[in-house]
């Protein structure tokens, strides 16, 4: 009998305890199925002619059972908190959080900002400056236009290759007009949640109306302003179109006398929605092209100011050596030349360093 019981003890699983209360040899073990154990025990008793007393006792740890039941909920709640904290770090204006996910993440440059940019800080772009000065005049002397019944344009679109100074030019407009400047990228409206983009557009224009007169600048507007009706089967495309619709509604909604002018920049004007380009929204398109040789020299003069240069360096020579370079490219050339000179332990930056930087870029 002891051998049979030992075999049952080895085969059993899950169920808790069987005990023998009488004196003598006792066995305590776990069994898997009470019914199967009884059948096997009866067969063993019949074969041996002996009766084996058995007491079944089901012992459970209540705390363990509770914890096992709660574990899935703990995992779900923990995952939810992790997602919310991630959103709080990456989304929402001014500190973020799930409640601020629909707030516009615009950078605000107040008119009292000590780092105000003016047209003196923008080298080159003479033609673009002439066109955009009209917007400055609208903001500075709005009354003379209103007296004649003229409507101030609601927006202007800066079009040109990357790195040509579109953002800098928009900041200079706000600096010259001495008004607040709200800057946001088109990609900041794009979010994984439905309706967030449209909500951020509404919030952006609410902020602008509170700070009026002011300038709203949307960089890379093609992120939300692409022509509608393409790839209609994708939900992400639907959300982008909802954001664009809200932008069109807001630009129609505020009056020309509110003192809010919208500037936008793109290097892909050909893919923008026609409704965005019509009169009454972006009334003007200002071309911001690559600088010519004279403008490149002016840009070099700006970026060479903080550098220690060879007194014999010819700046017009550098301008002639960089055809097709944008303002951002020229800034990169100046920095790269300084790095090359420092790498060779030079006391100043020479023409050879600039030529090496131009070849590298």
CSV table of C-alpha atoms in Angstrom, one decimal:
chain,number,residue,atom,x,y,z
A,1,UNK,CA,0.0,0.0,0.0
A,2,UNK,CA,2.8,2.4,0.8
A,3,UNK,CA,4.2,1.9,-2.7
A,4,UNK,CA,0.8,2.7,-4.3
A,5,UNK,CA,0.4,5.8,-2.2
A,6,UNK,CA,3.9,6.9,-3.1
A,7,UNK,CA,3.0,6.5,-6.8
A,8,UNK,CA,-0.2,8.5,-6.4
A,9,UNK,CA,1.8,11.2,-4.7
A,10,UNK,CA,4.2,11.5,-7.6
A,11,UNK,CA,1.4,11.6,-10.2
A,12,UNK,CA,-0.9,14.1,-8.4
A,13,UNK,CA,-1.0,17.8,-9.3
A,14,UNK,CA,-2.8,21.0,-8.2
A,15,UNK,CA,-5.2,19.8,-5.4
A,16,UNK,CA,-3.9,20.4,-2.0
A,17,UNK,CA,-3.6,17.9,0.9
A,18,UNK,CA,-4.6,14.4,2.0
A,19,UNK,CA,-3.7,13.4,5.6
A,20,UNK,CA,-3.8,10.3,7.8
A,21,UNK,CA,-4.7,11.3,11.3
A,22,UNK,CA,-4.0,7.9,12.9
A,23,UNK,CA,-0.7,7.0,14.5
A,24,UNK,CA,1.9,5.3,12.4
A,25,UNK,CA,3.2,6.2,9.1
A,26,UNK,CA,1.5,9.2,7.5
A,27,UNK,CA,1.7,10.7,4.1
A,28,UNK,CA,1.0,14.3,3.0
A,29,UNK,CA,0.9,15.0,-0.7
A,30,UNK,CA,-0.9,17.0,-3.4
A,31,UNK,CA,-3.3,15.3,-5.8
A,32,UNK,CA,-4.6,16.4,-9.2
A,33,UNK,CA,-8.1,14.9,-9.3
A,34,UNK,CA,-10.0,13.6,-6.3
A,35,UNK,CA,-12.1,11.2,-8.5
A,36,UNK,CA,-9.2,9.7,-10.2
A,37,UNK,CA,-7.4,9.3,-6.9
A,38,UNK,CA,-10.4,7.5,-5.3
A,39,UNK,CA,-10.6,5.1,-8.2
A,40,UNK,CA,-7.0,4.2,-8.0
A,41,UNK,CA,-7.1,4.0,-4.2
A,42,UNK,CA,-10.1,1.6,-4.3
A,43,UNK,CA,-8.3,-0.6,-6.8
A,44,UNK,CA,-5.2,-0.7,-4.6
A,45,UNK,CA,-7.3,-1.5,-1.5
A,46,UNK,CA,-9.1,-4.3,-3.3
A,47,UNK,CA,-5.9,-5.8,-4.6
A,48,UNK,CA,-4.2,-5.6,-1.2
A,49,UNK,CA,-7.2,-6.4,1.0
A,50,UNK,CA,-6.4,-3.4,3.2
A,51,UNK,CA,-8.3,-0.2,3.9
A,52,UNK,CA,-6.4,3.1,3.9
A,53,UNK,CA,-8.0,6.0,5.8
A,54,UNK,CA,-7.9,9.3,3.9
A,55,UNK,CA,-8.9,12.8,4.8
A,56,UNK,CA,-9.1,15.4,2.0
A,57,UNK,CA,-8.4,19.0,2.9
A,58,UNK,CA,-8.5,21.9,0.4
A,59,UNK,CA,-6.1,24.6,1.6
A,60,UNK,CA,-6.1,27.9,-0.3
A,61,UNK,CA,-4.1,31.1,0.3
A,62,UNK,CA,-6.8,33.9,0.0
A,63,UNK,CA,-4.3,36.6,-0.5
A,64,UNK,CA,-2.6,34.8,-3.3
A,65,UNK,CA,-5.9,34.2,-5.1
A,66,UNK,CA,-6.8,37.9,-4.7
A,67,UNK,CA,-3.5,39.0,-6.1
A,68,UNK,CA,-3.7,36.6,-9.1
A,69,UNK,CA,-7.2,38.0,-9.9
A,70,UNK,CA,-6.0,41.6,-9.6
A,71,UNK,CA,-2.8,41.2,-11.6
A,72,UNK,CA,-4.3,41.8,-15.1
A,73,UNK,CA,-6.0,45.0,-13.9
A,74,UNK,CA,-2.7,46.2,-12.4
A,75,UNK,CA,-0.9,45.6,-15.7
A,76,UNK,CA,-3.7,47.4,-17.7
A,77,UNK,CA,-3.7,50.4,-15.3
A,78,UNK,CA,0.1,50.6,-15.3
A,79,UNK,CA,0.2,50.6,-19.1
A,80,UNK,CA,-2.4,53.4,-19.2
A,81,UNK,CA,-0.4,55.5,-16.8
A,82,UNK,CA,2.8,55.0,-18.8
A,83,UNK,CA,1.0,56.1,-22.0
A,84,UNK,CA,-0.4,59.2,-20.2
A,85,UNK,CA,3.0,60.2,-18.8
A,86,UNK,CA,4.6,59.8,-22.3
A,87,UNK,CA,1.9,62.0,-23.7
A,88,UNK,CA,2.5,64.6,-21.0
A,89,UNK,CA,6.2,64.8,-21.8
A,90,UNK,CA,5.7,64.9,-25.6
A,91,UNK,CA,2.3,66.7,-26.1
A,92,UNK,CA,0.3,69.6,-24.9
A,93,UNK,CA,1.1,73.2,-24.6
A,94,UNK,CA,2.9,74.7,-21.6
A,95,UNK,CA,3.5,71.6,-19.5
A,96,UNK,CA,1.3,69.2,-21.4
A,97,UNK,CA,-0.8,66.5,-20.0
A,98,UNK,CA,-3.8,64.5,-21.3
A,99,UNK,CA,-6.1,67.5,-20.7
A,100,UNK,CA,-3.9,69.7,-22.8
A,101,UNK,CA,-3.5,67.4,-25.8
A,102,UNK,CA,-5.8,69.6,-27.8
A,103,UNK,CA,-3.9,72.8,-27.1
A,104,UNK,CA,-1.7,74.4,-29.8
A,105,UNK,CA,2.0,74.0,-29.2
A,106,UNK,CA,2.9,77.4,-30.6
A,107,UNK,CA,6.1,79.2,-29.6
A,108,UNK,CA,5.2,82.7,-28.5
A,109,UNK,CA,7.6,85.6,-29.1
A,110,UNK,CA,6.3,88.7,-27.4
A,111,UNK,CA,6.9,92.1,-28.7
A,112,UNK,CA,9.0,92.9,-25.5
A,113,UNK,CA,11.4,90.0,-26.3
A,114,UNK,CA,15.0,91.2,-26.1
A,115,UNK,CA,15.9,88.8,-28.9
A,116,UNK,CA,13.6,90.5,-31.4
A,117,UNK,CA,14.6,89.9,-35.0
A,118,UNK,CA,14.4,92.8,-37.5
A,119,UNK,CA,15.2,93.2,-41.2
A,120,UNK,CA,18.7,94.3,-40.3
A,121,UNK,CA,19.3,90.7,-39.1
A,122,UNK,CA,18.1,89.3,-42.4
A,123,UNK,CA,20.9,89.4,-45.1
A,124,UNK,CA,19.9,89.3,-48.7
A,125,UNK,CA,16.2,88.6,-49.7
A,126,UNK,CA,15.8,92.2,-50.9
A,127,UNK,CA,12.9,91.5,-53.2
A,128,UNK,CA,11.1,89.5,-50.5
A,129,UNK,CA,11.6,92.2,-48.0
A,130,UNK,CA,10.0,94.8,-50.3
A,131,UNK,CA,6.9,92.6,-50.7
A,132,UNK,CA,6.6,91.7,-47.1
A,133,UNK,CA,7.1,95.3,-45.8
A,134,UNK,CA,3.5,95.9,-47.0
A,135,UNK,CA,2.4,93.5,-44.2
A,136,UNK,CA,4.4,95.4,-41.7
A,137,UNK,CA,2.6,98.6,-42.9
A,138,UNK,CA,-0.8,96.9,-42.5
A,139,UNK,CA,0.0,96.2,-38.8
A,140,UNK,CA,1.6,99.5,-38.0
A,141,UNK,CA,-0.8,101.8,-39.8
A,142,UNK,CA,-4.0,99.8,-40.1
A,143,UNK,CA,-6.2,102.9,-39.6
A,144,UNK,CA,-5.3,104.6,-42.9
A,145,UNK,CA,-6.4,101.5,-44.8
A,146,UNK,CA,-9.6,101.2,-42.8
A,147,UNK,CA,-10.5,104.9,-43.5
A,148,UNK,CA,-10.4,104.1,-47.3
A,149,UNK,CA,-12.5,101.0,-46.8
A,150,UNK,CA,-9.6,98.7,-47.8
A,151,UNK,CA,-9.5,95.2,-46.4
A,152,UNK,CA,-6.2,94.1,-44.8
A,153,UNK,CA,-5.0,90.7,-46.3
A,154,UNK,CA,-5.5,87.8,-44.0
A,155,UNK,CA,-2.4,85.9,-45.0
A,156,UNK,CA,0.7,85.5,-47.1
A,157,UNK,CA,2.5,82.4,-48.2
A,158,UNK,CA,6.3,82.3,-48.3
A,159,UNK,CA,7.4,79.9,-51.0
A,160,UNK,CA,11.0,78.8,-51.6
A,161,UNK,CA,13.6,76.1,-51.2
A,162,UNK,CA,14.7,74.8,-47.8
A,163,UNK,CA,17.1,77.0,-45.9
A,164,UNK,CA,16.5,80.3,-47.7
A,165,UNK,CA,15.3,82.2,-44.6
A,166,UNK,CA,11.5,82.0,-44.7
A,167,UNK,CA,11.1,81.5,-41.0
A,168,UNK,CA,13.7,84.3,-40.3
A,169,UNK,CA,11.8,86.6,-42.6
A,170,UNK,CA,8.5,85.9,-40.8
A,171,UNK,CA,10.1,86.7,-37.5
A,172,UNK,CA,11.5,89.9,-38.9
A,173,UNK,CA,8.1,91.0,-39.9
A,174,UNK,CA,6.8,90.6,-36.3
A,175,UNK,CA,9.9,92.4,-35.0
A,176,UNK,CA,9.5,95.3,-37.4
A,177,UNK,CA,5.8,95.6,-36.6
A,178,UNK,CA,6.5,95.2,-32.9
A,179,UNK,CA,3.7,92.7,-32.4
A,180,UNK,CA,3.6,89.2,-30.8
A,181,UNK,CA,4.7,86.3,-33.0
A,182,UNK,CA,3.1,82.8,-32.7
A,183,UNK,CA,5.2,80.1,-34.5
A,184,UNK,CA,4.1,76.5,-35.0
A,185,UNK,CA,5.0,73.8,-37.5
A,186,UNK,CA,2.4,72.0,-39.6
A,187,UNK,CA,3.5,68.7,-38.2
A,188,UNK,CA,2.5,69.9,-34.7
A,189,UNK,CA,-1.1,69.6,-35.7
A,190,UNK,CA,-0.7,65.9,-36.6
A,191,UNK,CA,-1.5,63.5,-33.8
A,192,UNK,CA,-2.6,59.9,-33.3
A,193,UNK,CA,-5.9,60.9,-31.7
A,194,UNK,CA,-8.9,61.9,-33.9
A,195,UNK,CA,-9.9,65.5,-33.7
A,196,UNK,CA,-6.7,66.7,-32.0
A,197,UNK,CA,-5.4,68.6,-35.0
A,198,UNK,CA,-8.7,70.5,-35.5
A,199,UNK,CA,-8.7,71.3,-31.8
A,200,UNK,CA,-5.2,72.7,-31.9
A,201,UNK,CA,-6.1,74.9,-34.9
A,202,UNK,CA,-9.0,76.4,-32.9
A,203,UNK,CA,-6.8,76.9,-29.9
A,204,UNK,CA,-4.1,78.6,-32.0
A,205,UNK,CA,-6.5,81.2,-33.4
A,206,UNK,CA,-8.0,81.8,-30.0
A,207,UNK,CA,-4.5,82.6,-28.7
A,208,UNK,CA,-3.9,84.9,-31.7
A,209,UNK,CA,-7.2,86.8,-31.1
A,210,UNK,CA,-6.2,87.4,-27.5
A,211,UNK,CA,-2.8,88.7,-28.4
A,212,UNK,CA,-4.0,90.8,-31.5
A,213,UNK,CA,-2.5,92.5,-33.3
A,214,UNK,CA,-0.1,89.7,-33.9
A,215,UNK,CA,1.3,87.4,-36.6
A,216,UNK,CA,0.7,83.6,-36.7
A,217,UNK,CA,3.4,81.7,-38.6
A,218,UNK,CA,2.8,78.1,-39.8
A,219,UNK,CA,6.0,76.5,-41.0
A,220,UNK,CA,5.9,73.6,-43.4
A,221,UNK,CA,2.2,74.1,-44.0
A,222,UNK,CA,2.2,71.3,-46.6
A,223,UNK,CA,2.1,68.8,-43.7
A,224,UNK,CA,-1.6,69.7,-43.3
A,225,UNK,CA,-2.4,71.7,-46.4
A,226,UNK,CA,-2.0,69.0,-49.1
A,227,UNK,CA,-4.8,68.8,-51.8
A,228,UNK,CA,-7.8,66.8,-50.5
A,229,UNK,CA,-9.3,63.7,-52.0
A,230,UNK,CA,-6.1,61.6,-52.4
A,231,UNK,CA,-5.7,58.3,-50.5
A,232,UNK,CA,-9.2,58.7,-49.2
A,233,UNK,CA,-9.2,55.2,-47.8
A,234,UNK,CA,-6.6,56.0,-45.1
A,235,UNK,CA,-7.9,57.2,-41.7
A,236,UNK,CA,-4.8,59.3,-41.1
A,237,UNK,CA,-5.5,61.2,-44.4
A,238,UNK,CA,-9.0,61.8,-43.1
A,239,UNK,CA,-7.7,63.3,-39.9
A,240,UNK,CA,-5.3,65.6,-41.9
A,241,UNK,CA,-8.2,66.7,-44.0
A,242,UNK,CA,-10.3,67.5,-40.9
A,243,UNK,CA,-7.4,69.7,-39.7
A,244,UNK,CA,-7.2,71.5,-43.0
A,245,UNK,CA,-11.0,72.1,-43.0
A,246,UNK,CA,-10.7,73.6,-39.6
A,247,UNK,CA,-7.9,75.9,-40.7
A,248,UNK,CA,-9.9,77.0,-43.7
A,249,UNK,CA,-12.9,77.7,-41.4
A,250,UNK,CA,-10.8,79.7,-39.0
A,251,UNK,CA,-9.3,81.9,-41.7
A,252,UNK,CA,-12.8,82.6,-43.0
A,253,UNK,CA,-14.1,83.2,-39.4
A,254,UNK,CA,-11.9,86.0,-38.2
A,255,UNK,CA,-12.5,89.5,-39.7
A,256,UNK,CA,-9.8,91.5,-41.4
A,257,UNK,CA,-10.0,94.1,-38.6
A,258,UNK,CA,-8.9,91.7,-35.9
A,259,UNK,CA,-5.3,92.5,-36.5
A,260,UNK,CA,-4.3,88.9,-37.0
A,261,UNK,CA,-2.2,88.1,-40.1
A,262,UNK,CA,-1.3,84.5,-41.0
A,263,UNK,CA,2.1,83.8,-42.6
A,264,UNK,CA,2.9,80.3,-43.8
A,265,UNK,CA,6.0,78.8,-45.4
A,266,UNK,CA,6.4,75.8,-47.7
A,267,UNK,CA,8.8,74.5,-50.4
A,268,UNK,CA,6.0,72.5,-52.1
A,269,UNK,CA,3.4,75.1,-53.1
A,270,UNK,CA,2.4,72.9,-56.0
A,271,UNK,CA,0.8,70.3,-53.7
A,272,UNK,CA,-1.3,72.7,-51.6
A,273,UNK,CA,-5.0,72.6,-51.6
A,274,UNK,CA,-6.6,75.1,-54.0
A,275,UNK,CA,-9.0,76.3,-51.3
A,276,UNK,CA,-6.1,77.3,-49.2
A,277,UNK,CA,-4.6,79.4,-52.0
A,278,UNK,CA,-7.7,81.3,-53.0
A,279,UNK,CA,-8.1,85.1,-52.4
A,280,UNK,CA,-9.4,85.8,-48.9
A,281,UNK,CA,-7.1,83.3,-47.2
A,282,UNK,CA,-3.5,83.5,-48.4
A,283,UNK,CA,-3.9,86.5,-50.6
A,284,UNK,CA,-0.2,86.9,-51.4
A,285,UNK,CA,2.6,84.5,-52.4
A,286,UNK,CA,6.1,85.8,-51.8
A,287,UNK,CA,9.0,84.0,-53.5
A,288,UNK,CA,12.0,83.5,-51.3
A,289,UNK,CA,14.6,82.1,-53.7
A,290,UNK,CA,18.2,81.2,-53.5
A,291,UNK,CA,20.5,84.2,-53.0
A,292,UNK,CA,22.6,85.7,-55.8
A,293,UNK,CA,26.3,86.4,-55.5
A,294,UNK,CA,25.8,89.8,-53.8
A,295,UNK,CA,23.3,88.4,-51.3
A,296,UNK,CA,25.6,85.5,-50.6
A,297,UNK,CA,28.3,88.0,-49.7
A,298,UNK,CA,25.9,89.8,-47.3
A,299,UNK,CA,25.0,86.4,-45.7
A,300,UNK,CA,28.7,85.5,-45.3
A,301,UNK,CA,29.3,88.9,-43.6
A,302,UNK,CA,26.6,88.0,-41.0
A,303,UNK,CA,27.9,84.6,-40.2
A,304,UNK,CA,31.6,85.6,-40.2
A,305,UNK,CA,31.2,88.2,-37.5
A,306,UNK,CA,31.9,86.0,-34.5
A,307,UNK,CA,34.8,84.1,-36.2
A,308,UNK,CA,38.5,84.7,-36.0
A,309,UNK,CA,39.5,85.2,-39.6
A,310,UNK,CA,42.6,85.6,-41.6
A,311,UNK,CA,42.9,89.4,-42.3
A,312,UNK,CA,43.6,88.6,-46.0
A,313,UNK,CA,40.4,86.6,-46.4
A,314,UNK,CA,38.4,87.9,-49.4
A,315,UNK,CA,34.7,87.5,-48.7
A,316,UNK,CA,33.5,88.2,-52.2
A,317,UNK,CA,35.7,85.2,-53.2
A,318,UNK,CA,33.7,83.0,-50.9
A,319,UNK,CA,30.5,84.3,-52.3
A,320,UNK,CA,31.7,83.4,-55.8
A,321,UNK,CA,32.6,79.9,-54.7
A,322,UNK,CA,29.2,79.1,-53.4
A,323,UNK,CA,26.7,79.2,-56.3
A,324,UNK,CA,23.3,77.6,-55.5
A,325,UNK,CA,24.0,77.7,-51.7
A,326,UNK,CA,21.1,78.8,-49.5
A,327,UNK,CA,21.5,80.9,-46.3
A,328,UNK,CA,21.5,77.7,-44.2
A,329,UNK,CA,24.2,76.2,-46.4
A,330,UNK,CA,26.4,79.3,-46.0
A,331,UNK,CA,26.0,79.2,-42.2
A,332,UNK,CA,27.0,75.5,-42.3
A,333,UNK,CA,30.1,76.4,-44.4
A,334,UNK,CA,31.3,79.0,-41.9
A,335,UNK,CA,30.9,76.6,-39.0
A,336,UNK,CA,32.6,73.7,-40.8
A,337,UNK,CA,35.5,76.0,-41.7
A,338,UNK,CA,35.9,76.9,-38.0
A,339,UNK,CA,35.9,73.2,-37.1
A,340,UNK,CA,38.5,72.4,-39.7
A,341,UNK,CA,40.8,75.2,-38.5
A,342,UNK,CA,40.4,74.1,-34.8
A,343,UNK,CA,41.2,70.5,-35.8
A,344,UNK,CA,44.6,71.7,-37.3
A,345,UNK,CA,45.3,73.9,-34.2
A,346,UNK,CA,45.2,77.1,-36.2
A,347,UNK,CA,45.0,80.6,-34.6
A,348,UNK,CA,42.6,81.9,-37.3
A,349,UNK,CA,40.4,80.6,-40.1
A,350,UNK,CA,42.0,80.9,-43.6
A,351,UNK,CA,40.7,80.6,-47.2
A,352,UNK,CA,41.9,77.0,-47.4
A,353,UNK,CA,39.7,76.1,-44.5
A,354,UNK,CA,36.6,77.6,-46.2
A,355,UNK,CA,37.5,75.8,-49.5
A,356,UNK,CA,37.7,72.5,-47.6
A,357,UNK,CA,34.4,73.2,-46.0
A,358,UNK,CA,32.7,74.1,-49.3
A,359,UNK,CA,34.0,70.8,-50.8
A,360,UNK,CA,32.7,68.9,-47.8
A,361,UNK,CA,29.3,70.4,-48.0
